[in-house]
Short mmCIF file of C-alpha atoms in Angstrom, two decimals:
data_model
loop_
_atom_site.label_atom_id
_atom_site.label_comp_id
_atom_site.label_asym_id
_atom_site.label_seq_id
_atom_site.Cartn_x
_atom_site.Cartn_y
_atom_site.Cartn_z
CA MET A 259 0.40 0.07 0.00
CA GLU A 260 1.09 3.53 -1.52
CA LEU A 261 2.54 5.76 2.07
CA SER A 262 1.29 9.36 1.35
CA LEU A 263 2.85 10.83 5.11
CA PHE A 264 2.87 14.43 4.72
CA SER A 265 2.72 14.05 1.11
CA PHE A 266 1.31 16.73 -1.48
CA GLN A 267 -2.59 15.93 -1.89
CA PRO A 268 -4.43 18.01 -4.47
CA THR A 269 -7.95 19.09 -2.87
CA ARG A 270 -9.78 22.50 -3.74
CA SER A 271 -9.99 23.55 -0.69
CA PRO A 272 -9.10 27.41 0.19
CA LEU A 273 -6.34 26.18 2.03
CA THR A 274 -4.78 24.69 -1.06
CA LYS A 275 -4.64 27.69 -2.64
CA LEU A 276 -3.71 29.82 -0.20
CA PRO A 277 -0.25 31.36 -0.69
CA ALA A 278 2.84 29.11 0.46
CA GLY A 279 4.81 31.76 2.45
CA ILE A 280 0.96 32.23 4.29
CA LYS A 281 0.96 28.57 5.64
CA LEU A 282 4.76 28.87 6.27
CA MET A 283 4.26 32.18 8.84
CA ALA A 284 1.21 30.51 10.83
CA LEU A 285 2.46 27.35 11.02
CA LEU A 286 6.05 28.84 13.01
CA PHE A 287 3.16 30.58 14.80
CA ALA A 288 0.91 27.85 16.03
CA ILE A 289 4.01 25.12 16.64
CA VAL A 290 5.55 28.05 19.20
CA SER A 291 1.69 29.24 20.24
CA LEU A 292 1.52 25.23 21.18
CA PHE A 293 4.27 26.01 23.47
CA SER A 294 2.02 28.17 25.56
CA ILE A 295 -1.46 25.74 25.72
CA ASN A 296 -2.72 23.74 28.79
CA LEU A 297 -4.37 20.38 28.90
CA THR A 298 -7.87 21.40 28.54
CA VAL A 299 -6.89 23.75 25.39
CA ALA A 300 -5.10 20.95 23.85
CA LEU A 301 -7.64 19.03 24.24
CA VAL A 302 -10.49 20.68 22.68
CA LEU A 303 -7.83 21.24 19.72
CA CYS A 304 -6.93 17.77 18.30
CA PRO A 305 -10.66 16.89 17.85
CA LEU A 306 -11.01 20.40 16.09
CA LEU A 307 -8.19 19.85 14.12
CA ILE A 308 -9.02 16.97 12.75
CA LEU A 309 -12.22 17.80 11.84
CA PHE A 310 -10.47 21.43 10.23
CA SER A 311 -8.71 19.13 8.39
CA ALA A 312 -11.50 16.46 6.85
CA ILE A 313 -13.54 20.05 5.87
CA MET A 314 -10.74 20.95 4.13
CA GLY A 315 -11.03 17.58 1.97
CA PHE A 316 -7.65 15.83 3.66
CA SER A 317 -10.00 12.20 5.04
CA LEU A 318 -10.03 10.59 8.55
CA ALA A 319 -7.86 7.40 7.47
CA SER A 320 -5.17 9.40 5.29
CA GLN A 321 -5.31 11.60 8.76
CA LEU A 322 -4.87 8.58 10.91
CA LYS A 323 -2.14 7.21 8.53
CA ASP A 324 0.47 10.87 9.74
CA PHE A 325 0.49 9.77 13.08
CA GLN A 326 1.68 5.73 11.86
CA PRO A 327 5.43 6.87 12.31
CA ILE A 328 4.52 8.27 16.13
CA LEU A 329 2.60 6.23 17.95
CA ALA A 330 5.30 2.94 18.85
CA TYR A 331 7.56 6.24 20.19
CA LEU A 332 4.37 7.63 22.60
CA VAL A 333 3.10 4.09 23.20
CA LEU A 334 6.84 3.82 25.17
CA TYR A 335 6.23 6.82 26.35
CA TYR A 336 3.43 5.91 28.12
CA LEU A 337 4.69 3.08 29.11
CA ILE A 338 7.51 4.16 30.94
CA ALA A 339 4.89 6.69 32.67
CA VAL A 340 3.19 3.82 33.71
CA VAL A 341 6.37 1.96 35.45
CA THR A 342 7.79 5.27 36.95
CA ASN A 343 3.80 4.86 38.71
CA ILE A 344 3.70 1.92 39.71
CA ILE A 345 7.75 2.07 41.06
CA GLN A 346 7.12 5.70 42.73
CA SER A 347 3.74 4.62 44.62
CA GLY A 348 4.47 0.78 45.23
CA ASP A 349 1.39 -1.25 43.91
CA LEU A 350 -0.56 -2.11 40.66
CA SER A 351 -3.82 0.09 40.59
CA VAL A 352 -6.17 1.93 37.96
CA ARG A 353 -4.82 5.56 39.21
CA SER A 354 -1.03 4.27 37.95
CA LEU A 355 -1.85 3.46 34.93
CA ILE A 356 -3.20 7.07 34.26
CA PRO A 357 -0.06 9.56 33.05
CA PRO A 358 0.81 12.03 34.71
CA GLU A 359 -0.48 15.78 33.30
CA GLU A 360 2.25 17.03 31.88
CA LEU A 361 2.86 13.79 30.11
CA LEU A 362 -0.43 14.08 28.53
CA LEU A 363 0.14 17.47 27.81
CA SER A 364 3.54 16.69 25.74
CA ILE A 365 1.64 13.89 23.98
CA LEU A 366 -0.46 16.17 23.03
CA ARG A 367 1.48 19.18 21.69
CA LEU A 368 2.99 16.25 19.59
CA LEU A 369 0.22 14.79 18.16
CA LEU A 370 -1.47 19.07 16.61
CA SER A 371 2.20 19.07 15.90
CA VAL A 372 2.48 16.36 13.58
CA GLN A 373 -1.32 17.65 12.72
CA LEU A 374 -0.25 20.95 12.27
CA ALA A 375 2.58 20.26 9.39
CA SER A 376 0.29 17.75 8.04
CA LEU A 377 -1.77 20.95 6.47
CA LEU A 378 1.22 22.49 5.09
CA TYR A 379 2.45 19.36 3.65
CA LYS A 380 -0.59 18.14 1.91
CA SER A 381 -1.67 21.14 0.98
CA THR A 382 1.75 22.50 -0.08
CA THR A 383 4.03 21.52 -3.41
CA THR A 384 7.67 21.40 -2.31
CA THR A 385 8.06 23.83 -5.50
CA GLN A 386 5.95 25.84 -3.55
CA ILE A 387 7.56 25.90 -0.41
CA LYS A 388 11.20 26.43 -2.52
CA PHE A 389 9.87 29.61 -4.32
CA SER A 390 7.95 31.37 -1.15
CA LEU A 391 11.42 29.75 1.03
CA GLN A 392 13.51 31.99 -2.15
CA LYS A 393 11.83 35.05 -2.06
CA ALA A 394 12.12 36.00 1.49
CA GLU A 395 15.33 35.19 1.49
CA ASN A 396 16.10 37.79 -1.59
CA PHE A 397 13.57 40.17 0.45
CA LEU A 398 15.54 39.80 3.80
CA ARG A 399 18.94 39.76 2.01
CA ARG A 400 17.96 42.86 -0.72
CA HIS A 401 17.29 44.52 2.85
CA LEU A 402 19.96 43.67 4.83
CA HIS A 403 22.74 44.88 1.81
CA SER A 404 21.22 47.87 2.33
CA LEU A 405 22.44 48.41 6.02
CA PRO A 406 25.43 50.88 6.75
CA PHE A 407 28.66 49.55 7.05
CA VAL A 408 28.02 45.57 7.52
CA GLY A 409 25.56 45.67 3.89
CA ASN A 410 28.02 45.34 1.66
CA LYS A 411 29.25 42.14 3.86
CA ILE A 412 25.98 40.27 3.09
CA ASP A 413 25.87 38.09 -0.25
CA THR A 414 22.52 39.07 -2.34
CA ARG A 415 21.71 36.12 -3.66
CA THR A 416 20.10 33.43 -2.14
CA SER A 417 21.76 30.59 -0.39
CA ALA A 418 19.67 28.51 2.57
CA THR A 419 16.90 28.25 0.96
CA PHE A 420 18.39 24.91 -0.84
CA SER A 421 19.69 23.67 1.98
CA LEU A 422 16.61 24.19 4.27
CA ILE A 423 14.39 23.11 1.63
CA LEU A 424 16.29 19.73 1.34
CA VAL A 425 14.81 19.48 5.35
CA ILE A 426 11.81 20.01 4.55
CA SER A 427 11.01 17.77 1.72
CA PHE A 428 13.34 15.24 3.91
CA ILE A 429 9.90 13.27 4.75
CA PRO A 430 8.70 13.07 1.36
CA ARG A 431 11.37 11.93 -0.20
CA ILE A 432 11.86 9.17 1.64
CA MET A 433 7.97 7.94 1.43
CA SER A 434 9.15 8.59 -2.14
CA LEU A 435 11.74 6.56 -2.09
CA TRP A 436 9.68 3.47 -0.16
CA ASN A 437 6.50 3.81 -3.15
CA GLN A 438 9.09 2.97 -5.03
CA LEU A 439 11.08 -0.08 -3.58
CA GLU A 440 7.72 -1.34 -2.87
CA VAL A 441 6.48 -1.21 -6.32
CA SER A 442 8.76 -3.44 -7.73
CA TRP A 443 8.26 -5.44 -4.51
CA GLN A 444 5.17 -6.20 -5.72
CA ALA A 445 5.81 -6.40 -9.49
CA ARG A 446 8.16 -9.43 -8.68
CA GLY A 447 5.09 -11.07 -7.45
CA GLY A 448 5.83 -10.62 -3.50
CA LYS A 449 3.74 -10.06 -1.42
CA PRO A 450 3.43 -7.32 2.18
CA GLY A 451 4.07 -8.08 5.29
CA LEU A 452 7.25 -8.85 7.69
CA SER A 453 9.03 -10.85 4.90
CA MET A 454 9.09 -7.23 3.11
CA VAL A 455 9.39 -4.92 5.19
CA SER A 456 12.47 -6.95 6.61
CA THR A 457 14.12 -6.83 2.34
CA LEU A 458 13.26 -3.26 1.33
CA LEU A 459 14.09 -1.66 4.62
CA PRO A 460 17.88 -2.07 3.97
CA GLN A 461 17.52 -0.76 0.52
CA LEU A 462 16.04 2.27 1.61
CA PHE A 463 18.92 3.50 3.99
CA VAL A 464 21.17 2.68 0.75
CA LEU A 465 18.96 4.85 -1.77
CA ALA A 466 19.10 7.11 1.46
CA PHE A 467 21.88 7.66 1.40
CA GLN A 468 23.07 7.69 -1.74
CA ASP A 469 19.53 9.48 -2.45
CA ALA A 470 21.91 12.04 0.20
CA GLU A 471 24.94 12.57 -1.80
CA ASP A 472 23.52 13.18 -4.88
CA SER A 473 21.89 16.48 -2.91
CA TRP A 474 25.64 16.42 -1.66
CA ARG A 475 27.07 17.29 -5.40
CA ALA A 476 24.03 18.71 -6.21
CA ILE A 477 24.97 21.76 -2.96
CA ALA A 478 28.43 20.80 -3.77
CA SER A 479 28.39 21.83 -7.42
CA ARG A 480 25.62 25.14 -7.41
CA GLU A 481 28.41 26.97 -4.61
CA LEU A 482 31.40 26.05 -7.63
CA SER A 483 28.67 27.73 -9.73
CA GLY A 484 28.59 30.61 -7.79
CA ASN A 485 31.59 31.60 -6.72
#
């Protein structure tokens, strides 16, 4: 089954038509704001974001897929909290199975962050994000270049955008590589399951490192051509 984690999903929603720069600024503001909300607000925001995503054209099934990569981490986090409660209380009771409020808030903040990032990735192409970042960097560099004394030391050419776009497109790129491997596996008659995962995962690491090396060479070539 094809994975679409944090991949662009074309819809006719207003969110898709919104400029990428506005969505990036809104995402940054929202992520920072998550650190100041309490548990009650977080409990309200989670279902509201799920509802908002559904209204924007992203099905509940596609939203649940975005939580799969962090599910194991959340389960481990919860188990550690339960074991800690049992050790501290000295007995196994229903109350010891309830994690502390701080842990619940951390989990909800993580879920909210994934939901917000998913909205950006699913409603914005990598090209749109790239152009938006280039525009912002050009604007910033031009204004810094006009400053007295230090302005002449500011290069007006964009250089940070290329590195940023590599970070932003990391997860979709990994998903794309995995989907390519899975298509090849099925074309050879392979069936989904643990055998497929154990066979394809090492190949995914190899392809990921090769892709990273190609990207690094592209960066080096870009820097050399700019000098």
